[in-house]
Tab-separated table of C-alpha atoms and ligand atoms in Angstrom:
chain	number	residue	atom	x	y	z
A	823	UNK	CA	88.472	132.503	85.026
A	824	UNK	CA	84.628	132.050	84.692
A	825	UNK	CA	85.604	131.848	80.500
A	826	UNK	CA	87.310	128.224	81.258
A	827	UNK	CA	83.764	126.717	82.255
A	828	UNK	CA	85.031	125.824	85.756
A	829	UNK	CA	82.385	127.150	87.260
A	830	UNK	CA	85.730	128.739	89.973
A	831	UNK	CA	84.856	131.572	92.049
A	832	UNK	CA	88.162	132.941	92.432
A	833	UNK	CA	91.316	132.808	94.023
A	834	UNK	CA	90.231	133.497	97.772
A	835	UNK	CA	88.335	130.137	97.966
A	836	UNK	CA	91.700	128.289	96.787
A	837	UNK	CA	93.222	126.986	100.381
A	838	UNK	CA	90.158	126.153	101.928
A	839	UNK	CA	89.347	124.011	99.289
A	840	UNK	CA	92.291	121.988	99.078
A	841	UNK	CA	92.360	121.407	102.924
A	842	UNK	CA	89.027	120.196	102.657
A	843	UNK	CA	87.007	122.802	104.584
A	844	UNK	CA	83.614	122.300	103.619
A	845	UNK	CA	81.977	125.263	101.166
A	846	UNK	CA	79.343	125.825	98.714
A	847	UNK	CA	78.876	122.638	96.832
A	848	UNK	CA	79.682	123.964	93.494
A	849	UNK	CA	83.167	124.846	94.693
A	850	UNK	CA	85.998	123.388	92.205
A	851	UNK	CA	89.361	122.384	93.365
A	852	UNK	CA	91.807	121.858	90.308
A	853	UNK	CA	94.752	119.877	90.704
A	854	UNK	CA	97.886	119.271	88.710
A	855	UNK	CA	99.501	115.702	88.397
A	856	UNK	CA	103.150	115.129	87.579
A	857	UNK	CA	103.895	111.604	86.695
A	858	UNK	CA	107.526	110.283	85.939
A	859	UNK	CA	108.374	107.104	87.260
A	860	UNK	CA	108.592	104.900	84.250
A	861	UNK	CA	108.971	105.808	80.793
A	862	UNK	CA	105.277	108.088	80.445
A	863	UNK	CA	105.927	112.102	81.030
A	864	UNK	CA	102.276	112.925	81.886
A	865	UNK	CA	100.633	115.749	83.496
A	866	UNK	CA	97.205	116.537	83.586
A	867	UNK	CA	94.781	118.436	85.725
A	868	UNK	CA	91.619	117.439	87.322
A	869	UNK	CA	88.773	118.626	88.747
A	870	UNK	CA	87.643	117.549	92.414
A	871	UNK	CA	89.168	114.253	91.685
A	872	UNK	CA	86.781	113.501	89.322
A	873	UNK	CA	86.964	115.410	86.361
A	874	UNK	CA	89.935	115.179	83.829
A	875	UNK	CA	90.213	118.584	82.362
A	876	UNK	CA	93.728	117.451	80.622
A	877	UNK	CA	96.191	114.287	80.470
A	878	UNK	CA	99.075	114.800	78.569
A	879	UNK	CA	101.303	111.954	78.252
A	880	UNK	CA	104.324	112.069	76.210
A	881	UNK	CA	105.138	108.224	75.991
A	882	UNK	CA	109.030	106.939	75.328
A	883	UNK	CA	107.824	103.540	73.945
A	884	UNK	CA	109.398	104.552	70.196
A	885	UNK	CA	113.239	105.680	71.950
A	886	UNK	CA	113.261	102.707	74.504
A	887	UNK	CA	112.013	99.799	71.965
A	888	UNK	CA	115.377	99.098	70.399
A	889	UNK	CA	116.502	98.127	73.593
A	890	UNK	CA	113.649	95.974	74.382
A	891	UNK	CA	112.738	97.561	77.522
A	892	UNK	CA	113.043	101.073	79.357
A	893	UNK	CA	116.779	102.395	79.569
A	894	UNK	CA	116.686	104.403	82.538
A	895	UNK	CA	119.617	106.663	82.053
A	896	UNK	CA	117.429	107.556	79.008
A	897	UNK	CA	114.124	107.904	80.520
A	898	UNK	CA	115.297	110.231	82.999
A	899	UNK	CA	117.031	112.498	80.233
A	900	UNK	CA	114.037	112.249	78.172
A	901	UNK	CA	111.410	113.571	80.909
A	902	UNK	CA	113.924	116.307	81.542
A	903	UNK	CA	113.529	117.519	77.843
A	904	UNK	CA	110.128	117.138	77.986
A	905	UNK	CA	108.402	117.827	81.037
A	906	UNK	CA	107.861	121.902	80.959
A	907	UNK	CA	106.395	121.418	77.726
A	908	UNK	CA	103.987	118.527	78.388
A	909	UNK	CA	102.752	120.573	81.614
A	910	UNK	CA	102.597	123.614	79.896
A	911	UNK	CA	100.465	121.432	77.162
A	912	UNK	CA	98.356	120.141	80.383
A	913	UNK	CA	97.531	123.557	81.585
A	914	UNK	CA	96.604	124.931	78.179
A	915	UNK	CA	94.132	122.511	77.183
A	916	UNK	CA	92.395	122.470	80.281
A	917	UNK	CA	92.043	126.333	79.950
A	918	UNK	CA	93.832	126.847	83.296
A	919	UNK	CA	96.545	129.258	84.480
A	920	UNK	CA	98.871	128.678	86.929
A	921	UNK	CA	97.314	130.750	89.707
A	922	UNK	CA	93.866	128.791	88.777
A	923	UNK	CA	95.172	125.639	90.429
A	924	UNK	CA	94.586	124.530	94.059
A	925	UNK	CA	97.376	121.870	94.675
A	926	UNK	CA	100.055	119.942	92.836
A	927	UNK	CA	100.612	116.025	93.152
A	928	UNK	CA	103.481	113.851	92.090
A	929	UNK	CA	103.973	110.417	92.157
A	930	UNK	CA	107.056	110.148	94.143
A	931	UNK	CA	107.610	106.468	94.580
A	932	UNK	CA	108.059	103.583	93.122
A	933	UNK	CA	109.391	103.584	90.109
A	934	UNK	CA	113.106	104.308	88.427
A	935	UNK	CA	115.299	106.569	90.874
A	936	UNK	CA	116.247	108.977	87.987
A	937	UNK	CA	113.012	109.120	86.195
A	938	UNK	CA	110.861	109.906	89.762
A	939	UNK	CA	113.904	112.700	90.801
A	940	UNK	CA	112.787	114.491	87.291
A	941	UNK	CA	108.985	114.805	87.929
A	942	UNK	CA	109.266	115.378	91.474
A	943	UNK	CA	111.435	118.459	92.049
A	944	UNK	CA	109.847	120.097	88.824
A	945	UNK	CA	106.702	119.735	91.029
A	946	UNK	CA	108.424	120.996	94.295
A	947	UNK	CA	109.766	124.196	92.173
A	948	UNK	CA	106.211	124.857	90.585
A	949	UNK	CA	104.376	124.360	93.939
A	950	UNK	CA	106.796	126.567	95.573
A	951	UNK	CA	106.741	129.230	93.234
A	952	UNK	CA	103.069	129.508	93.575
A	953	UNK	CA	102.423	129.157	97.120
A	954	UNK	CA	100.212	126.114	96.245
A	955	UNK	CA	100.410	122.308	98.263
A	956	UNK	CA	102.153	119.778	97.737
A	957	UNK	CA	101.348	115.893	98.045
A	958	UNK	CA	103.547	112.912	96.609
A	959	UNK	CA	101.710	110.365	95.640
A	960	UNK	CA	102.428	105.952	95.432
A	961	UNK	CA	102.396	105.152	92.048
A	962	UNK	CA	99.764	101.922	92.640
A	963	UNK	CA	97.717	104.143	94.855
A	964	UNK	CA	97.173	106.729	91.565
A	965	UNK	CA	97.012	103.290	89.582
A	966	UNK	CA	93.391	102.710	92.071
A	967	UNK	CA	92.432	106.471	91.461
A	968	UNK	CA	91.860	106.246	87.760
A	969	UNK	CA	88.668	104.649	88.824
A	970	UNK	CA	87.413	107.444	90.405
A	971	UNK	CA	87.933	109.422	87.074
A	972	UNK	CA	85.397	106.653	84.852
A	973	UNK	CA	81.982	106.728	85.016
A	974	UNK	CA	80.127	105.192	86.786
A	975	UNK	CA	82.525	105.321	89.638
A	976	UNK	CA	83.152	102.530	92.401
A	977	UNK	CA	82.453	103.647	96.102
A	978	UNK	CA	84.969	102.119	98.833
A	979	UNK	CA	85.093	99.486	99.741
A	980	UNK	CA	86.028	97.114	97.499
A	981	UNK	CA	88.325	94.810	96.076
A	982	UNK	CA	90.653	96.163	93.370
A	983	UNK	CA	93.390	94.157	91.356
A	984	UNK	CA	96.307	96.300	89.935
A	985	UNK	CA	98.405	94.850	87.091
A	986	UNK	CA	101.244	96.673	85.630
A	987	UNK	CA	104.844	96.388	84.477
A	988	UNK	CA	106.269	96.882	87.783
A	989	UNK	CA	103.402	95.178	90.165
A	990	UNK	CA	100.622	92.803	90.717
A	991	UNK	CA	98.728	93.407	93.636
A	992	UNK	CA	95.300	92.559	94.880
A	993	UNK	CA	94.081	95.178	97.557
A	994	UNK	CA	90.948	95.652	99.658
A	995	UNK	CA	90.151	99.686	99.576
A	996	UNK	CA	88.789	100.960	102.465
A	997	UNK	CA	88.518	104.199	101.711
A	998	UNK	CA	90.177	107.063	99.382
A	999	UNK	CA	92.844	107.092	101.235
A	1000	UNK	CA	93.733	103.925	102.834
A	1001	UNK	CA	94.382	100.101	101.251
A	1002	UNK	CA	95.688	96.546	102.834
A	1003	UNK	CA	97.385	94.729	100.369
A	1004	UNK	CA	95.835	91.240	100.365
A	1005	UNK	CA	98.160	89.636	98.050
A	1006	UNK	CA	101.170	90.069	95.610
A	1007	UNK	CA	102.939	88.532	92.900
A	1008	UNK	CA	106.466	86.770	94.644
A	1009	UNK	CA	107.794	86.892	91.802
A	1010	UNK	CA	107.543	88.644	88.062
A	1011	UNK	CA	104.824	90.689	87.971
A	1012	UNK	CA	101.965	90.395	85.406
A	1013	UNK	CA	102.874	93.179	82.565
A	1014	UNK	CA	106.455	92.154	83.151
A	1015	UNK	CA	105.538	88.149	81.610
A	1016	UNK	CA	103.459	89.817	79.183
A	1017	UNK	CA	106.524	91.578	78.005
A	1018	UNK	CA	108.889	88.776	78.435
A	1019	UNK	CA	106.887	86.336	76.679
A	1020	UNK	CA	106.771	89.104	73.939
A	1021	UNK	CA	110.323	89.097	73.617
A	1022	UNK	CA	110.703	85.385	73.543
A	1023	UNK	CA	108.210	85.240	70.816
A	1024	UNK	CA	109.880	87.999	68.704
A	1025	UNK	CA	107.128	90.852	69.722
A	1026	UNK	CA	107.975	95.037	69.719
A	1027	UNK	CA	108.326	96.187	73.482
A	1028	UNK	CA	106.694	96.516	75.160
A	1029	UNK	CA	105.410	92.916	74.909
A	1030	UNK	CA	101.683	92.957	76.773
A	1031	UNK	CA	99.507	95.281	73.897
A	1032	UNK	CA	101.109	93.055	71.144
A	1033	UNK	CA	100.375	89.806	72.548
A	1034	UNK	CA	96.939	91.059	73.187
A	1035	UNK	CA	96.402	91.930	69.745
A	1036	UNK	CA	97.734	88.127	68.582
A	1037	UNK	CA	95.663	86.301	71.184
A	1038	UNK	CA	92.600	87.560	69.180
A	1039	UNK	CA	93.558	85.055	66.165
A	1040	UNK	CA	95.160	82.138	68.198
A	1041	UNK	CA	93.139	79.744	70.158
A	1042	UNK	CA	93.258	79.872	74.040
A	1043	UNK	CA	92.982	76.440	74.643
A	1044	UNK	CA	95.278	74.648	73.058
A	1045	UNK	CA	98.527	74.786	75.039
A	1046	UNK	CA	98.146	73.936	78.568
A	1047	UNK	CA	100.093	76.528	80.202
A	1048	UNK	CA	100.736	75.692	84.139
A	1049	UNK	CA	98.494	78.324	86.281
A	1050	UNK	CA	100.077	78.854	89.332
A	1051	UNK	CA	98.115	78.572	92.693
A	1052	UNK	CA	99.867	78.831	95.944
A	1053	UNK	CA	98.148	77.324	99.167
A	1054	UNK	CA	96.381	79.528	101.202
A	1055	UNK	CA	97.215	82.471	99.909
A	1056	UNK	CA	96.197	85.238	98.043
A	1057	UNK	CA	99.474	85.793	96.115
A	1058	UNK	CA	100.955	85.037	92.436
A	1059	UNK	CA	103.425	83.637	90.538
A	1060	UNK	CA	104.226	84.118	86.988
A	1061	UNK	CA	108.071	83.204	86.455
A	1062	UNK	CA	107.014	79.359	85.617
A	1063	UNK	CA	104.067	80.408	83.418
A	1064	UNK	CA	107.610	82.471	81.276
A	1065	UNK	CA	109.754	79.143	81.979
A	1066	UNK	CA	107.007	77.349	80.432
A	1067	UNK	CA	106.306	79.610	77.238
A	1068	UNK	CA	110.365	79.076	77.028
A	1069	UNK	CA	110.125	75.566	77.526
A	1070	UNK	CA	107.514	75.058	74.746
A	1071	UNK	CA	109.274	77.066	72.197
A	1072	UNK	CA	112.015	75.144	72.302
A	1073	UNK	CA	110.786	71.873	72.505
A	1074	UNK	CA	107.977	72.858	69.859
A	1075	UNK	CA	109.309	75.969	67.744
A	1076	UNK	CA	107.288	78.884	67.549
A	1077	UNK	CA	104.932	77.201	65.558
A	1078	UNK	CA	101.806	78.975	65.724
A	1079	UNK	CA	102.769	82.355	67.424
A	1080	UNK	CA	99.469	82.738	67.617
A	1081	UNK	CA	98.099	80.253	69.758
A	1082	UNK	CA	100.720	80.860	72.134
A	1083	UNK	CA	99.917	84.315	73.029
A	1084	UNK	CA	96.288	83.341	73.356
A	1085	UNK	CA	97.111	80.383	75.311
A	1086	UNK	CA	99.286	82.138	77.763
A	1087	UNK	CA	97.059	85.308	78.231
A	1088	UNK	CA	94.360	82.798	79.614
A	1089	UNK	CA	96.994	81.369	81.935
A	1090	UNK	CA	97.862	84.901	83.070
A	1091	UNK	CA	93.652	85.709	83.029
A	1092	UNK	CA	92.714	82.974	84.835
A	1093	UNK	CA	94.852	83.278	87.591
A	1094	UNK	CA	94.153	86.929	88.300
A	1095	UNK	CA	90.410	86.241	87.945
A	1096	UNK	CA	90.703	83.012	90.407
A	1097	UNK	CA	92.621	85.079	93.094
A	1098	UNK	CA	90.191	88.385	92.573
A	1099	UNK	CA	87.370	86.227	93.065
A	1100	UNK	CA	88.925	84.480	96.162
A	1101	UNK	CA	89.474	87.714	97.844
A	1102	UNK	CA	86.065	89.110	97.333
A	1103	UNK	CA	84.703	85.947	99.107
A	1104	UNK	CA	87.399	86.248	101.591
A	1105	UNK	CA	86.529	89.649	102.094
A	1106	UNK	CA	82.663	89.772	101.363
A	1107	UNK	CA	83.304	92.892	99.420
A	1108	UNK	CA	80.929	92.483	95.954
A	1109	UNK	CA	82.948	95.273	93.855
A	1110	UNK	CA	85.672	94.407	91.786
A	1111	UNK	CA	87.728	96.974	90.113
A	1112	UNK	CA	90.865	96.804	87.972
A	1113	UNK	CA	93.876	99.066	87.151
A	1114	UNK	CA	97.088	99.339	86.045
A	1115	UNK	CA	98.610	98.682	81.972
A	1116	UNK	CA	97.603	94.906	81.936
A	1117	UNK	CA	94.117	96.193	82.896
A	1118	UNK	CA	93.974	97.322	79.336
A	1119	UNK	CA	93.801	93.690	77.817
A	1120	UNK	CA	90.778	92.833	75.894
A	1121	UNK	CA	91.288	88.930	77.005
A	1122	UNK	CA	91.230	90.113	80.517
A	1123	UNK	CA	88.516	92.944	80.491
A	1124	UNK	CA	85.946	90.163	78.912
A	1125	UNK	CA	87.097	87.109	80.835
A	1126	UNK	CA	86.093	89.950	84.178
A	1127	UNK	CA	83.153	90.935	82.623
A	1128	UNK	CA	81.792	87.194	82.262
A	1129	UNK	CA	83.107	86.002	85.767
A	1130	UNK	CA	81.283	88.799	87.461
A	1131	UNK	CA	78.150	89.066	85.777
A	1132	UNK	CA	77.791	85.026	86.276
A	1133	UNK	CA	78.585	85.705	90.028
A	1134	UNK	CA	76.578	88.495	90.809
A	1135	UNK	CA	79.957	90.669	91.227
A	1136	UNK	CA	79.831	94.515	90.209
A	1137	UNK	CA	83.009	95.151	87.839
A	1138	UNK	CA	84.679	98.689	87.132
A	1139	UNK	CA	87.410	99.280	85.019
A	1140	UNK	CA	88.928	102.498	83.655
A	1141	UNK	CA	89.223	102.912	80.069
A	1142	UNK	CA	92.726	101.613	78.260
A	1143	UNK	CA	94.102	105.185	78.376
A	1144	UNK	CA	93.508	106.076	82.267
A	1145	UNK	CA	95.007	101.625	82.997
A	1146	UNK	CA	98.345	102.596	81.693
A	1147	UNK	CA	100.686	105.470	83.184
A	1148	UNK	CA	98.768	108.873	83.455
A	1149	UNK	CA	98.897	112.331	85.453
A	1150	UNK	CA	95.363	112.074	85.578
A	1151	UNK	CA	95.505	109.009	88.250
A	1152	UNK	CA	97.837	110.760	90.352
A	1153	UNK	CA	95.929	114.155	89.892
A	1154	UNK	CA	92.961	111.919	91.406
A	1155	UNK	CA	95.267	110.418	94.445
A	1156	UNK	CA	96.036	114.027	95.310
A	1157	UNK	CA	93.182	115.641	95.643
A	1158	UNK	CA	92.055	112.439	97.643
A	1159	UNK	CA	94.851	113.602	99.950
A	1160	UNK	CA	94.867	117.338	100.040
A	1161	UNK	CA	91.060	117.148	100.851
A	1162	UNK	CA	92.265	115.077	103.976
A	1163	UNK	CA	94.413	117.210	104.673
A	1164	UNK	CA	97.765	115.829	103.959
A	1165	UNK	CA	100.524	117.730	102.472
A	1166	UNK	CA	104.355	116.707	101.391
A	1167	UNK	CA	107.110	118.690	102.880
A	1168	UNK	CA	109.733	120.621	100.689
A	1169	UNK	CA	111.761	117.732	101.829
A	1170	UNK	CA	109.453	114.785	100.019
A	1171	UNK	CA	112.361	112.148	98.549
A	1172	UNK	CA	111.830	109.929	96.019
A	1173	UNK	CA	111.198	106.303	96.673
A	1174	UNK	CA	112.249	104.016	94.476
A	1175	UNK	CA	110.868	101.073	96.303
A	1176	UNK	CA	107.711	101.813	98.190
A	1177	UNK	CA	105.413	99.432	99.885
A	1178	UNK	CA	101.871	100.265	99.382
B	91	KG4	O1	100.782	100.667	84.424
B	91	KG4	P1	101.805	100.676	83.348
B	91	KG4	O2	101.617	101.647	82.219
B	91	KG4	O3	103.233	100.932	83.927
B	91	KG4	C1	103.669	100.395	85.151
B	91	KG4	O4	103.306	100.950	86.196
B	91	KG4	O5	104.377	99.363	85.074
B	91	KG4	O6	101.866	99.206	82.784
B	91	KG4	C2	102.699	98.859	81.733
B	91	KG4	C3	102.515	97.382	81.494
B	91	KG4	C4	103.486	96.820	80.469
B	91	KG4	O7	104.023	95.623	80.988
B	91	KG4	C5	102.610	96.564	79.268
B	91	KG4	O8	103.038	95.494	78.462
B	91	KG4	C6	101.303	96.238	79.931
B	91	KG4	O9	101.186	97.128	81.004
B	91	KG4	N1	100.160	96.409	79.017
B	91	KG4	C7	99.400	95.399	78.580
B	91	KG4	C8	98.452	95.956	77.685
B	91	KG4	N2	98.675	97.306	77.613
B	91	KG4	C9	99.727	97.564	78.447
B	91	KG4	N3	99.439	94.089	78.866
B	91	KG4	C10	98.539	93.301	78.263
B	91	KG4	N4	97.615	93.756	77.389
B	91	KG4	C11	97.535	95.070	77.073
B	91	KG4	N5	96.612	95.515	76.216
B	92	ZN	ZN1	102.053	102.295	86.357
């Protein structure tokens, strides 16, 4: 085992470590992630919640596009065919057998019924097998973990915006373990009017990388696009912000395609900076971290990066690939868990809907 560079001891050490007894400080507790829920089969293993030995993800983006979104019927089949190989793939290029890991995690919740009920009893069968724990992990909760994979790292508490396909949240993180949810969209969420406005505007699915990629050439500025603030309140709203895209295009044309994408990305930016802001005053937290797919946008990562270097605001971001859906995140969420203690049943269910 010494041969993978792990710097593990051997097998003996393997429970203790998990359950978080303390030991020598150069003890290494490897865990394998399983994620499923949307249209990524990931797996990947990390090391004490830090360090990501692998992260496979085997992405459906190319089968689901001529549908213009995810099929779930066909994601699920699809992670079936895949998932033995891409963990297999996982444990390979970390250098790690089986009986080297400490602990499986899987996100079990939210996300598509048939897609998490692939992931999740492959990871039941393999912890079982092995004799090693099990802990399902909330999909947003891995989304907050990826952090703790970048370098430098943010230290709870703080104030951490998650933006994906399925959800727009804005939590305060108390800890590894625990988060209050401080606002939410109430409608769309933000990667989901990303990919709608793709759509409408005649973009590949999903919608949010290629309208990030057009904003670059089209001027911000030039459509005023309504940006949605709701009294007293830390929530969003992005289903006018869509009506309004619509509305233009039809009064207007598509015109400059361009300009659109630019000018609704800073809608969608300025929003999520206004309310991320507005919750670190509220909260009188000074770190501000991001996550999720829409965390990947270049318009939204600078606009951040200005906004909290002009307020005195520490920002951390993961890079692109650990924003979108990984096995690295939820590797990270587990180990948070298993070190605490907490361990899923052979009875863990999938949750399709899941508050955080
Ligand atoms: O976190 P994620 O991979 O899956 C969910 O949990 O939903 O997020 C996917 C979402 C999609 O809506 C996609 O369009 C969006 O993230 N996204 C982006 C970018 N990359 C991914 N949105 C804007 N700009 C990007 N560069
Ligand atoms: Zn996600």
């Amino acid at each position: 085992m010494s041969a993978f560079v792990l710097g593990i001891e051997g097998p003996s050490n393997k429970t203790s470590l998990v359950l978080g007894t303390k030991g020598p400080s150069n003890e290494m507790s490897l865990v394998l992630g399983i994620e499923t829920s949307c249209d990524e089969t990931s797996a990947a293993v990390v090391a004490n919640g830090r360090r990501v030995l692998s992260n496979v993800i085997s992405s459906q983006i190319n089968t689901h596009r001529p549908y213009g979104g995810v099929v779930p019927e066909i994601a699920a089949r699809k992670h079936l065919e895949c998932i033995s190989y891409v963990v297999e793939e996982a444990l390979s290029s970390a250098g790690v057998a089986l009986q080297d890991l400490h602990g499986v995690a899987v996100t079990n919740g939210p996300g598509l019924p048939g897609a998490l009920l692939t992931g999740l009893p492959y990871a039941k069968a393999l912890a079982l097998a092995q004799g090693l724990p099990l802990v399902g992990v909330h999909h947003i909760h891995g989304h907050i973990c990826a952090n703790y994979l970048a370098d430098p790292a943010p230290q709870p508490p703080f104030v951490c915006l998650v933006v994906s396909g399925g959800h727009t949240h804005l939590v305060q993180v108390e800890d590894h373990l625990t988060c209050r949810v401080l606002g939410r969209t109430r409608d769309d969420a933000a990667g989901e009017a990303f990919d709608k406005t793709g759509r409408a505007l005649g973009l590949p699915y999903p919608g949010g990388p290629h309208i990030d990629a057009l904003a670059k050439e089209g001027d911000p500025h030039i459509i005023p696009f309504p940006r949605a603030k709701l009294p007293d309140t830390l929530d969003f709203s992005f289903s006018g912000l869509k009506s309004a895209v619509l509305l233009h295009m039809q009064k207007h044309g598509t015109g400059n395609t361009a300009d659109i994408a630019a000018s609704f990305q800073q809608a969608v930016v300025d929003v999520l900076v206004a309310n991320t802001l507005a919750a670190c005053r509220q909260t009188g937290l000074s770190q501000v971290v991001l996550a999720g797919g829409v965390a990947a946008n270049g318009g939204l990562r600078t606009a951040f990066a200005h906004t909290c270097k002009a307020e005195g605001f520490q920002l951390f971001m993961p890079p692109p690939v650990l924003c979108t859906d990984n096995a690295a995140m939820v590797a990270a969420a587990g180990f948070f868990a298993l070190q605490a203690g907490h361990t899923s049943g052979w009875d863990l269910n999938a949750f399709p809907s899941m508050d955080l």
